[in-house]
PDB file of C-alpha atoms (C1' of nucleotides) in Angstrom:
ATOM      1  CA  MET A   1      29.474 -15.895 -32.753  1.00 76.00           C
ATOM      2  CA  ASP A   2      29.687 -16.836 -29.066  1.00 80.00           C
ATOM      3  CA  SER A   3      32.833 -18.101 -27.303  1.00 82.00           C
ATOM      4  CA  GLU A   4      31.575 -21.644 -27.428  1.00 86.00           C
ATOM      5  CA  LYS A   5      31.175 -21.800 -31.198  1.00 89.00           C
ATOM      6  CA  LEU A   6      34.283 -19.765 -31.829  1.00 91.00           C
ATOM      7  CA  ALA A   7      36.316 -22.101 -29.651  1.00 95.00           C
ATOM      8  CA  GLU A   8      34.965 -25.031 -31.612  1.00 96.00           C
ATOM      9  CA  PHE A   9      36.083 -23.345 -34.782  1.00 95.00           C
ATOM     10  CA  TYR A  10      39.621 -22.714 -33.542  1.00 95.00           C
ATOM     11  CA  LYS A  11      39.803 -26.191 -32.055  1.00 97.00           C
ATOM     12  CA  THR A  12      39.099 -27.516 -35.507  1.00 97.00           C
ATOM     13  CA  LEU A  13      41.994 -25.467 -36.845  1.00 96.00           C
ATOM     14  CA  GLY A  14      44.178 -26.669 -33.992  1.00 96.00           C
ATOM     15  CA  ASP A  15      45.373 -29.858 -35.592  1.00 97.00           C
ATOM     16  CA  LYS A  16      48.372 -30.283 -37.806  1.00 96.00           C
ATOM     17  CA  THR A  17      46.703 -32.735 -40.166  1.00 97.00           C
ATOM     18  CA  ARG A  18      43.643 -30.572 -40.677  1.00 97.00           C
ATOM     19  CA  LEU A  19      45.844 -27.570 -41.432  1.00 96.00           C
ATOM     20  CA  ARG A  20      47.666 -29.645 -44.025  1.00 96.00           C
ATOM     21  CA  ILE A  21      44.317 -30.596 -45.529  1.00 96.00           C
ATOM     22  CA  LEU A  22      43.243 -26.963 -45.709  1.00 95.00           C
ATOM     23  CA  SER A  23      46.551 -26.061 -47.337  1.00 94.00           C
ATOM     24  CA  LEU A  24      45.922 -28.677 -49.976  1.00 95.00           C
ATOM     25  CA  LEU A  25      42.374 -27.501 -50.569  1.00 95.00           C
ATOM     26  CA  LYS A  26      43.698 -24.006 -51.131  1.00 92.00           C
ATOM     27  CA  VAL A  27      45.214 -25.378 -54.317  1.00 92.00           C
ATOM     28  CA  ASP A  28      42.303 -27.480 -55.477  1.00 95.00           C
ATOM     29  CA  GLU A  29      39.414 -29.615 -54.345  1.00 97.00           C
ATOM     30  CA  ARG A  30      40.318 -33.183 -53.356  1.00 97.00           C
ATOM     31  CA  CYS A  31      38.504 -36.439 -52.852  1.00 98.00           C
ATOM     32  CA  VAL A  32      39.150 -38.533 -49.767  1.00 98.00           C
ATOM     33  CA  CYS A  33      41.265 -41.105 -51.540  1.00 97.00           C
ATOM     34  CA  GLU A  34      43.591 -38.420 -52.874  1.00 97.00           C
ATOM     35  CA  LEU A  35      44.038 -37.007 -49.388  1.00 98.00           C
ATOM     36  CA  VAL A  36      44.735 -40.472 -48.047  1.00 97.00           C
ATOM     37  CA  GLU A  37      47.569 -40.873 -50.506  1.00 96.00           C
ATOM     38  CA  ILE A  38      49.049 -37.416 -50.119  1.00 96.00           C
ATOM     39  CA  LEU A  39      48.838 -37.331 -46.332  1.00 96.00           C
ATOM     40  CA  GLY A  40      49.827 -40.948 -45.796  1.00 96.00           C
ATOM     41  CA  ILE A  41      47.165 -41.633 -43.183  1.00 97.00           C
ATOM     42  CA  SER A  42      44.278 -44.078 -43.139  1.00 98.00           C
ATOM     43  CA  GLN A  43      41.018 -43.456 -44.974  1.00 98.00           C
ATOM     44  CA  PRO A  44      38.866 -43.440 -41.838  1.00 98.00           C
ATOM     45  CA  THR A  45      41.142 -40.859 -40.277  1.00 98.00           C
ATOM     46  CA  VAL A  46      40.768 -38.598 -43.276  1.00 98.00           C
ATOM     47  CA  SER A  47      37.000 -39.035 -43.241  1.00 98.00           C
ATOM     48  CA  GLN A  48      36.842 -38.070 -39.576  1.00 98.00           C
ATOM     49  CA  HIS A  49      38.856 -34.950 -40.228  1.00 98.00           C
ATOM     50  CA  MET A  50      36.620 -34.020 -43.145  1.00 98.00           C
ATOM     51  CA  ARG A  51      33.539 -34.485 -41.032  1.00 98.00           C
ATOM     52  CA  ARG A  52      34.946 -32.204 -38.416  1.00 98.00           C
ATOM     53  CA  LEU A  53      36.025 -29.575 -40.939  1.00 97.00           C
ATOM     54  CA  LYS A  54      32.577 -29.761 -42.483  1.00 97.00           C
ATOM     55  CA  SER A  55      30.852 -29.410 -39.122  1.00 95.00           C
ATOM     56  CA  VAL A  56      32.269 -25.921 -38.683  1.00 95.00           C
ATOM     57  CA  HIS A  57      31.757 -25.105 -42.358  1.00 95.00           C
ATOM     58  CA  LEU A  58      35.421 -24.878 -43.196  1.00 96.00           C
ATOM     59  CA  VAL A  59      34.876 -27.213 -46.131  1.00 97.00           C
ATOM     60  CA  LYS A  60      31.991 -28.261 -48.299  1.00 97.00           C
ATOM     61  CA  GLU A  61      31.535 -31.471 -50.236  1.00 97.00           C
ATOM     62  CA  ARG A  62      30.513 -32.313 -53.754  1.00 97.00           C
ATOM     63  CA  ARG A  63      29.564 -35.857 -54.603  1.00 96.00           C
ATOM     64  CA  GLN A  64      30.563 -37.105 -58.016  1.00 96.00           C
ATOM     65  CA  GLY A  65      29.913 -40.788 -58.620  1.00 95.00           C
ATOM     66  CA  ARG A  66      31.708 -42.768 -55.977  1.00 96.00           C
ATOM     67  CA  TRP A  67      33.925 -39.860 -55.043  1.00 98.00           C
ATOM     68  CA  VAL A  68      33.284 -37.063 -52.620  1.00 98.00           C
ATOM     69  CA  TYR A  69      35.242 -33.966 -53.417  1.00 98.00           C
ATOM     70  CA  TYR A  70      35.945 -31.520 -50.629  1.00 98.00           C
ATOM     71  CA  SER A  71      36.724 -27.864 -51.107  1.00 97.00           C
ATOM     72  CA  LEU A  72      37.152 -24.786 -48.954  1.00 96.00           C
ATOM     73  CA  ASP A  73      34.073 -23.070 -47.588  1.00 93.00           C
ATOM     74  CA  GLY A  74      35.006 -20.191 -45.364  1.00 74.00           C
ATOM     75  CA  SER A  75      32.021 -18.084 -46.261  1.00 73.00           C
ATOM     76  CA  LEU A  76      30.939 -17.959 -42.623  1.00 72.00           C
ATOM     77  CA  TYR A  77      34.110 -16.348 -41.415  1.00 77.00           C
ATOM     78  CA  PRO A  78      34.975 -12.758 -42.282  1.00 72.00           C
ATOM     79  CA  PHE A  79      38.568 -13.387 -41.276  1.00 81.00           C
ATOM     80  CA  PHE A  80      38.803 -16.658 -43.156  1.00 84.00           C
ATOM     81  CA  HIS A  81      41.128 -15.301 -45.832  1.00 83.00           C
ATOM     82  CA  SER A  82      43.549 -14.126 -43.129  1.00 83.00           C
ATOM     83  CA  ILE A  83      43.646 -17.629 -41.789  1.00 83.00           C
ATOM     84  CA  LEU A  84      44.176 -19.116 -45.205  1.00 85.00           C
ATOM     85  CA  GLU A  85      47.036 -16.745 -45.891  1.00 82.00           C
ATOM     86  CA  SER A  86      48.742 -17.875 -42.725  1.00 80.00           C
ATOM     87  CA  LEU A  87      48.784 -21.500 -43.823  1.00 83.00           C
ATOM     88  CA  PRO A  88      52.090 -22.918 -44.958  1.00 80.00           C
ATOM     89  CA  ASN A  89      52.505 -23.556 -48.632  1.00 76.00           C
ATOM     90  CA  PRO A  90      51.344 -27.040 -49.550  1.00 68.00           C
ATOM     91  CA  LYS A  91      54.015 -27.610 -52.203  1.00 62.00           C
ATOM     92  CA  GLN A  92      55.998 -30.001 -50.086  1.00 61.00           C
ATOM     93  CA  GLU A  93      52.900 -32.097 -49.534  1.00 65.00           C
ATOM     94  CA  LEU A  94      52.577 -32.878 -53.199  1.00 64.00           C
ATOM     95  CA  ASN A  95      54.648 -35.179 -55.348  1.00 58.00           C
ATOM     96  CA  VAL A  96      56.689 -33.939 -58.253  1.00 54.00           C
ATOM     97  CA  SER A  97      54.059 -34.112 -60.950  1.00 53.00           C
ATOM     98  CA  GLU A  98      51.366 -32.603 -58.773  1.00 56.00           C
ATOM     99  CA  ARG A  99      53.702 -29.879 -57.641  1.00 51.00           C
ATOM    100  CA  LYS A 100      54.483 -29.148 -61.247  1.00 46.00           C
ATOM    101  CA  MET A 101      50.803 -28.824 -62.020  1.00 47.00           C
ATOM    102  CA  VAL A 102      50.311 -26.489 -59.092  1.00 47.00           C
ATOM    103  CA  CYS A 103      53.243 -24.260 -59.829  1.00 36.00           C
ATOM    104  CA  ASP A 104      53.111 -24.084 -63.603  1.00 40.00           C
TER     105      ASP A 104
ATOM    106  CA  MET B   1      55.238 -20.721 -39.468  1.00 76.00           C
ATOM    107  CA  ASP B   2      54.972 -24.486 -39.985  1.00 80.00           C
ATOM    108  CA  SER B   3      51.809 -26.550 -39.514  1.00 81.00           C
ATOM    109  CA  GLU B   4      53.022 -27.778 -36.163  1.00 86.00           C
ATOM    110  CA  LYS B   5      53.450 -24.359 -34.595  1.00 89.00           C
ATOM    111  CA  LEU B   6      50.385 -22.949 -36.278  1.00 91.00           C
ATOM    112  CA  ALA B   7      48.274 -25.835 -34.964  1.00 95.00           C
ATOM    113  CA  GLU B   8      49.626 -25.129 -31.492  1.00 96.00           C
ATOM    114  CA  PHE B   9      48.563 -21.545 -31.869  1.00 95.00           C
ATOM    115  CA  TYR B  10      45.020 -22.391 -32.953  1.00 95.00           C
ATOM    116  CA  LYS B  11      44.757 -25.085 -30.306  1.00 97.00           C
ATOM    117  CA  THR B  12      45.478 -22.392 -27.760  1.00 97.00           C
ATOM    118  CA  LEU B  13      42.636 -20.331 -29.186  1.00 96.00           C
ATOM    119  CA  GLY B  14      40.407 -23.398 -29.185  1.00 96.00           C
ATOM    120  CA  ASP B  15      39.172 -23.107 -25.643  1.00 97.00           C
ATOM    121  CA  LYS B  16      36.184 -21.150 -24.433  1.00 96.00           C
ATOM    122  CA  THR B  17      37.845 -19.935 -21.261  1.00 97.00           C
ATOM    123  CA  ARG B  18      40.950 -18.692 -23.040  1.00 97.00           C
ATOM    124  CA  LEU B  19      38.810 -16.818 -25.547  1.00 96.00           C
ATOM    125  CA  ARG B  20      36.983 -15.167 -22.679  1.00 96.00           C
ATOM    126  CA  ILE B  21      40.333 -14.183 -21.194  1.00 96.00           C
ATOM    127  CA  LEU B  22      41.467 -12.671 -24.470  1.00 95.00           C
ATOM    128  CA  SER B  23      38.192 -10.755 -24.719  1.00 94.00           C
ATOM    129  CA  LEU B  24      38.806  -9.334 -21.300  1.00 95.00           C
ATOM    130  CA  LEU B  25      42.384  -8.379 -22.123  1.00 95.00           C
ATOM    131  CA  LYS B  26      41.118  -6.519 -25.162  1.00 92.00           C
ATOM    132  CA  VAL B  27      39.615  -4.073 -22.694  1.00 92.00           C
ATOM    133  CA  ASP B  28      42.520  -3.831 -20.292  1.00 95.00           C
ATOM    134  CA  GLU B  29      45.359  -5.748 -18.707  1.00 97.00           C
ATOM    135  CA  ARG B  30      44.391  -7.994 -15.802  1.00 97.00           C
ATOM    136  CA  CYS B  31      46.139  -9.728 -12.953  1.00 98.00           C
ATOM    137  CA  VAL B  32      45.422 -13.362 -12.197  1.00 98.00           C
ATOM    138  CA  CYS B  33      43.261 -12.649  -9.162  1.00 97.00           C
ATOM    139  CA  GLU B  34      41.006 -10.371 -11.175  1.00 97.00           C
ATOM    140  CA  LEU B  35      40.551 -13.049 -13.805  1.00 97.00           C
ATOM    141  CA  VAL B  36      39.777 -15.603 -11.113  1.00 97.00           C
ATOM    142  CA  GLU B  37      36.966 -13.423  -9.843  1.00 96.00           C
ATOM    143  CA  ILE B  38      35.549 -12.467 -13.203  1.00 95.00           C
ATOM    144  CA  LEU B  39      35.722 -15.935 -14.709  1.00 96.00           C
ATOM    145  CA  GLY B  40      34.664 -17.805 -11.611  1.00 96.00           C
ATOM    146  CA  ILE B  41      37.266 -20.539 -11.894  1.00 97.00           C
ATOM    147  CA  SER B  42      40.116 -21.504  -9.594  1.00 98.00           C
ATOM    148  CA  GLN B  43      43.380 -19.620  -9.461  1.00 98.00           C
ATOM    149  CA  PRO B  44      45.527 -22.543 -10.633  1.00 98.00           C
ATOM    150  CA  THR B  45      43.279 -22.992 -13.638  1.00 98.00           C
ATOM    151  CA  VAL B  46      43.724 -19.361 -14.593  1.00 98.00           C
ATOM    152  CA  SER B  47      47.482 -19.629 -14.159  1.00 98.00           C
ATOM    153  CA  GLN B  48      47.598 -22.672 -16.414  1.00 98.00           C
ATOM    154  CA  HIS B  49      45.668 -20.847 -19.096  1.00 98.00           C
ATOM    155  CA  MET B  50      47.937 -17.841 -18.846  1.00 98.00           C
ATOM    156  CA  ARG B  51      51.001 -20.011 -19.177  1.00 98.00           C
ATOM    157  CA  ARG B  52      49.585 -21.559 -22.292  1.00 98.00           C
ATOM    158  CA  LEU B  53      48.596 -18.213 -23.786  1.00 97.00           C
ATOM    159  CA  LYS B  54      52.057 -16.903 -23.005  1.00 97.00           C
ATOM    160  CA  SER B  55      53.747 -19.916 -24.572  1.00 95.00           C
ATOM    161  CA  VAL B  56      52.372 -18.970 -27.989  1.00 95.00           C
ATOM    162  CA  HIS B  57      52.940 -15.265 -27.353  1.00 95.00           C
ATOM    163  CA  LEU B  58      49.289 -14.344 -27.275  1.00 96.00           C
ATOM    164  CA  VAL B  59      49.832 -12.522 -23.993  1.00 97.00           C
ATOM    165  CA  LYS B  60      52.739 -10.964 -22.172  1.00 97.00           C
ATOM    166  CA  GLU B  61      53.163 -10.408 -18.480  1.00 97.00           C
ATOM    167  CA  ARG B  62      54.219  -7.480 -16.366  1.00 97.00           C
ATOM    168  CA  ARG B  63      55.136  -8.047 -12.740  1.00 96.00           C
ATOM    169  CA  GLN B  64      54.162  -5.349 -10.282  1.00 96.00           C
ATOM    170  CA  GLY B  65      54.738  -6.182  -6.661  1.00 95.00           C
ATOM    171  CA  ARG B  66      52.908  -9.337  -5.819  1.00 96.00           C
ATOM    172  CA  TRP B  67      50.718  -9.084  -8.901  1.00 98.00           C
ATOM    173  CA  VAL B  68      51.361 -10.293 -12.405  1.00 98.00           C
ATOM    174  CA  TYR B  69      49.447  -8.331 -14.990  1.00 98.00           C
ATOM    175  CA  TYR B  70      48.758  -9.983 -18.306  1.00 98.00           C
ATOM    176  CA  SER B  71      48.044  -8.128 -21.528  1.00 97.00           C
ATOM    177  CA  LEU B  72      47.636  -8.965 -25.194  1.00 96.00           C
ATOM    178  CA  ASP B  73      50.724  -9.608 -27.272  1.00 93.00           C
ATOM    179  CA  GLY B  74      49.812 -10.591 -30.782  1.00 74.00           C
ATOM    180  CA  SER B  75      52.820  -8.995 -32.382  1.00 73.00           C
ATOM    181  CA  LEU B  76      53.877 -12.323 -33.852  1.00 72.00           C
ATOM    182  CA  TYR B  77      50.714 -12.778 -35.828  1.00 77.00           C
ATOM    183  CA  PRO B  78      49.914 -10.610 -38.821  1.00 72.00           C
ATOM    184  CA  PHE B  79      46.298 -11.715 -38.661  1.00 81.00           C
ATOM    185  CA  PHE B  80      46.039 -11.196 -34.921  1.00 84.00           C
ATOM    186  CA  HIS B  81      43.766  -8.172 -35.203  1.00 83.00           C
ATOM    187  CA  SER B  82      41.345 -10.203 -37.331  1.00 83.00           C
ATOM    188  CA  ILE B  83      41.163 -12.760 -34.599  1.00 84.00           C
ATOM    189  CA  LEU B  84      40.644 -10.141 -31.924  1.00 85.00           C
ATOM    190  CA  GLU B  85      37.836  -8.574 -33.899  1.00 82.00           C
ATOM    191  CA  SER B  86      36.072 -11.901 -34.052  1.00 80.00           C
ATOM    192  CA  LEU B  87      35.984 -12.247 -30.279  1.00 83.00           C
ATOM    193  CA  PRO B  88      32.664 -11.669 -28.576  1.00 80.00           C
ATOM    194  CA  ASN B  89      32.282  -8.515 -26.598  1.00 76.00           C
ATOM    195  CA  PRO B  90      33.390  -9.010 -23.003  1.00 69.00           C
ATOM    196  CA  LYS B  91      30.770  -6.701 -21.498  1.00 62.00           C
ATOM    197  CA  GLN B  92      28.697  -9.528 -20.100  1.00 61.00           C
ATOM    198  CA  GLU B  93      31.764 -10.900 -18.336  1.00 64.00           C
ATOM    199  CA  LEU B  94      32.116  -7.826 -16.191  1.00 63.00           C
ATOM    200  CA  ASN B  95      30.040  -6.704 -13.270  1.00 58.00           C
ATOM    201  CA  VAL B  96      28.019  -3.515 -13.316  1.00 54.00           C
ATOM    202  CA  SER B  97      30.688  -1.136 -12.061  1.00 53.00           C
ATOM    203  CA  GLU B  98      33.374  -2.609 -14.250  1.00 55.00           C
ATOM    204  CA  ARG B  99      31.073  -2.533 -17.224  1.00 51.00           C
ATOM    205  CA  LYS B 100      30.340   1.078 -16.518  1.00 46.00           C
ATOM    206  CA  MET B 101      34.035   1.848 -16.458  1.00 47.00           C
ATOM    207  CA  VAL B 102      34.551   0.037 -19.735  1.00 47.00           C
ATOM    208  CA  CYS B 103      31.663   1.606 -21.546  1.00 35.00           C
ATOM    209  CA  ASP B 104      31.798   5.170 -20.274  1.00 39.00           C
TER     210      ASP B 104
ATOM    211  C1'  DA C   1      21.901 -59.388 -58.761  1.00 63.78           C
ATOM    212  C1'  DC C   2      26.900 -59.439 -58.054  1.00 63.78           C
ATOM    213  C1'  DT C   3      31.379 -57.308 -57.596  1.00 63.78           C
ATOM    214  C1'  DA C   4      34.556 -53.670 -56.852  1.00 63.78           C
ATOM    215  C1'  DT C   5      35.734 -49.373 -55.001  1.00 63.78           C
ATOM    216  C1'  DA C   6      35.015 -44.877 -52.307  1.00 63.78           C
ATOM    217  C1'  DA C   7      33.563 -43.098 -48.179  1.00 63.78           C
ATOM    218  C1'  DA C   8      31.398 -43.250 -43.614  1.00 63.78           C
ATOM    219  C1'  DT C   9      30.745 -45.303 -39.209  1.00 63.78           C
ATOM    220  C1'  DT C  10      31.991 -48.021 -35.146  1.00 63.78           C
ATOM    221  C1'  DG C  11      34.972 -49.762 -31.591  1.00 63.78           C
ATOM    222  C1'  DT C  12      39.268 -49.437 -29.382  1.00 63.78           C
ATOM    223  C1'  DC C  13      43.387 -47.386 -27.479  1.00 63.78           C
ATOM    224  C1'  DA C  14      47.058 -44.084 -26.083  1.00 63.78           C
ATOM    225  C1'  DT C  15      47.626 -39.408 -25.255  1.00 63.78           C
ATOM    226  C1'  DA C  16      46.158 -34.571 -24.474  1.00 63.78           C
ATOM    227  C1'  DT C  17      43.252 -31.411 -22.103  1.00 63.78           C
ATOM    228  C1'  DG C  18      40.877 -28.655 -18.577  1.00 63.78           C
ATOM    229  C1'  DG C  19      39.344 -28.743 -14.309  1.00 63.78           C
ATOM    230  C1'  DT C  20      40.149 -29.574  -9.224  1.00 63.78           C
ATOM    231  C1'  DT C  21      42.862 -29.661  -4.537  1.00 63.78           C
ATOM    232  C1'  DA C  22      47.219 -29.474  -2.256  1.00 63.78           C
ATOM    233  C1'  DT C  23      51.646 -27.582  -2.081  1.00 63.78           C
ATOM    234  C1'  DA C  24      55.558 -24.570  -3.252  1.00 63.78           C
ATOM    235  C1'  DT C  25      57.457 -20.126  -4.483  1.00 63.78           C
ATOM    236  C1'  DA C  26      57.668 -15.046  -4.536  1.00 63.78           C
ATOM    237  C1'  DT C  27      56.868 -10.615  -2.932  1.00 63.78           C
ATOM    238  C1'  DG C  28      55.504  -6.973   0.427  1.00 63.78           C
ATOM    239  C1'  DA C  29      54.351  -5.574   5.096  1.00 63.78           C
ATOM    240  C1'  DA C  30      54.831  -5.791  10.090  1.00 63.78           C
TER     241       DA C  30
ATOM    242  C1'  DT D   1      62.262 -13.080  10.473  1.00 63.78           C
ATOM    243  C1'  DT D   2      57.471 -13.915  10.333  1.00 63.78           C
ATOM    244  C1'  DC D   3      53.018 -13.537   8.237  1.00 63.78           C
ATOM    245  C1'  DA D   4      49.831 -12.707   4.539  1.00 63.78           C
ATOM    246  C1'  DT D   5      48.740 -12.718  -0.136  1.00 63.78           C
ATOM    247  C1'  DA D   6      49.510 -13.501  -5.281  1.00 63.78           C
ATOM    248  C1'  DT D   7      51.040 -16.719  -8.415  1.00 63.78           C
ATOM    249  C1'  DA D   8      53.038 -21.061 -10.036  1.00 63.78           C
ATOM    250  C1'  DT D   9      53.603 -25.914  -9.960  1.00 63.78           C
ATOM    251  C1'  DA D  10      52.361 -30.772  -8.953  1.00 63.78           C
ATOM    252  C1'  DA D  11      49.308 -34.610  -8.595  1.00 63.78           C
ATOM    253  C1'  DC D  12      45.129 -36.321  -9.886  1.00 63.78           C
ATOM    254  C1'  DC D  13      40.775 -37.291 -12.511  1.00 63.78           C
ATOM    255  C1'  DA D  14      37.115 -37.250 -16.087  1.00 63.78           C
ATOM    256  C1'  DT D  15      36.546 -36.269 -20.728  1.00 63.78           C
ATOM    257  C1'  DA D  16      38.058 -35.214 -25.500  1.00 63.78           C
ATOM    258  C1'  DT D  17      41.021 -36.285 -29.270  1.00 63.78           C
ATOM    259  C1'  DG D  18      43.433 -38.490 -33.140  1.00 63.78           C
ATOM    260  C1'  DA D  19      45.039 -42.534 -34.742  1.00 63.78           C
ATOM    261  C1'  DC D  20      44.025 -47.371 -36.323  1.00 63.78           C
ATOM    262  C1'  DA D  21      41.452 -51.825 -37.857  1.00 63.78           C
ATOM    263  C1'  DA D  22      37.055 -53.715 -38.855  1.00 63.78           C
ATOM    264  C1'  DT D  23      32.679 -53.075 -40.662  1.00 63.78           C
ATOM    265  C1'  DT D  24      28.858 -50.825 -43.073  1.00 63.78           C
ATOM    266  C1'  DT D  25      26.929 -47.968 -46.622  1.00 63.78           C
ATOM    267  C1'  DA D  26      26.832 -45.980 -51.260  1.00 63.78           C
ATOM    268  C1'  DT D  27      27.667 -45.871 -56.017  1.00 63.78           C
ATOM    269  C1'  DA D  28      29.211 -47.602 -60.684  1.00 63.78           C
ATOM    270  C1'  DG D  29      30.028 -51.175 -63.750  1.00 63.78           C
ATOM    271  C1'  DT D  30      29.359 -56.021 -65.462  1.00 63.78           C
TER     272       DT D  30
END
DNA sequence: ACTATAAATTGTCATATGGTTATATATGAA
DNA sequence: TTCATATATAACCATATGACAATTTATAGT
């Protein structure tokens, strides 16, 4: 991978909201509307972030009815698991019942 | 590390020029004036990049006379070596004699 | 076909970024 | 001290970015 593409990749990681999204996707796939609720930002903003994450193949999408579910897709990056490990735990992002589901 | 600081770290990596600098420092420490010549950008621009790289502890500096030599300092990051490995080879950045020195 | 809902796109705005030139600071040599 | 050189900082500018509201597109259900 050349500097240009690699920089694009890191630039995509260089945003607090996108890191939070990746943290959440570590736990489970999510549709846009779920992310909107959990993150407390507007739907278009989430969609833009997902587009960007998708453009560097950090996530992939799965359409199911009206919903588009996003999940991690780091297959391109040999060091992707290192990056994932470095992400903060998403527990605090989730509400009580979700957190319970994650941690049980 | 929280999302905020981690994003700052990746944002610092998210620039082509800074990645080129890190590639070069993989080979050996460099002073600012060397980087100016190799990279073909102005001295203030290099200094700004070095300040930013230093601010997230990706490089450290060593003053020697009038020169400030910068070298890698990824001690903070457990996955730093993974990131370094992903950097493109800096050979093409260097001129013939430098390349010879690096590769011999 | 009509309605409702999920997601994507567009337009706009404030701020951040990466480059430049000009200037200031720091160090070594004469 | 004076001069030369290496580096840092400041001021500026064009472009990129991340947020929002408004709109469009897509899909499911009635």
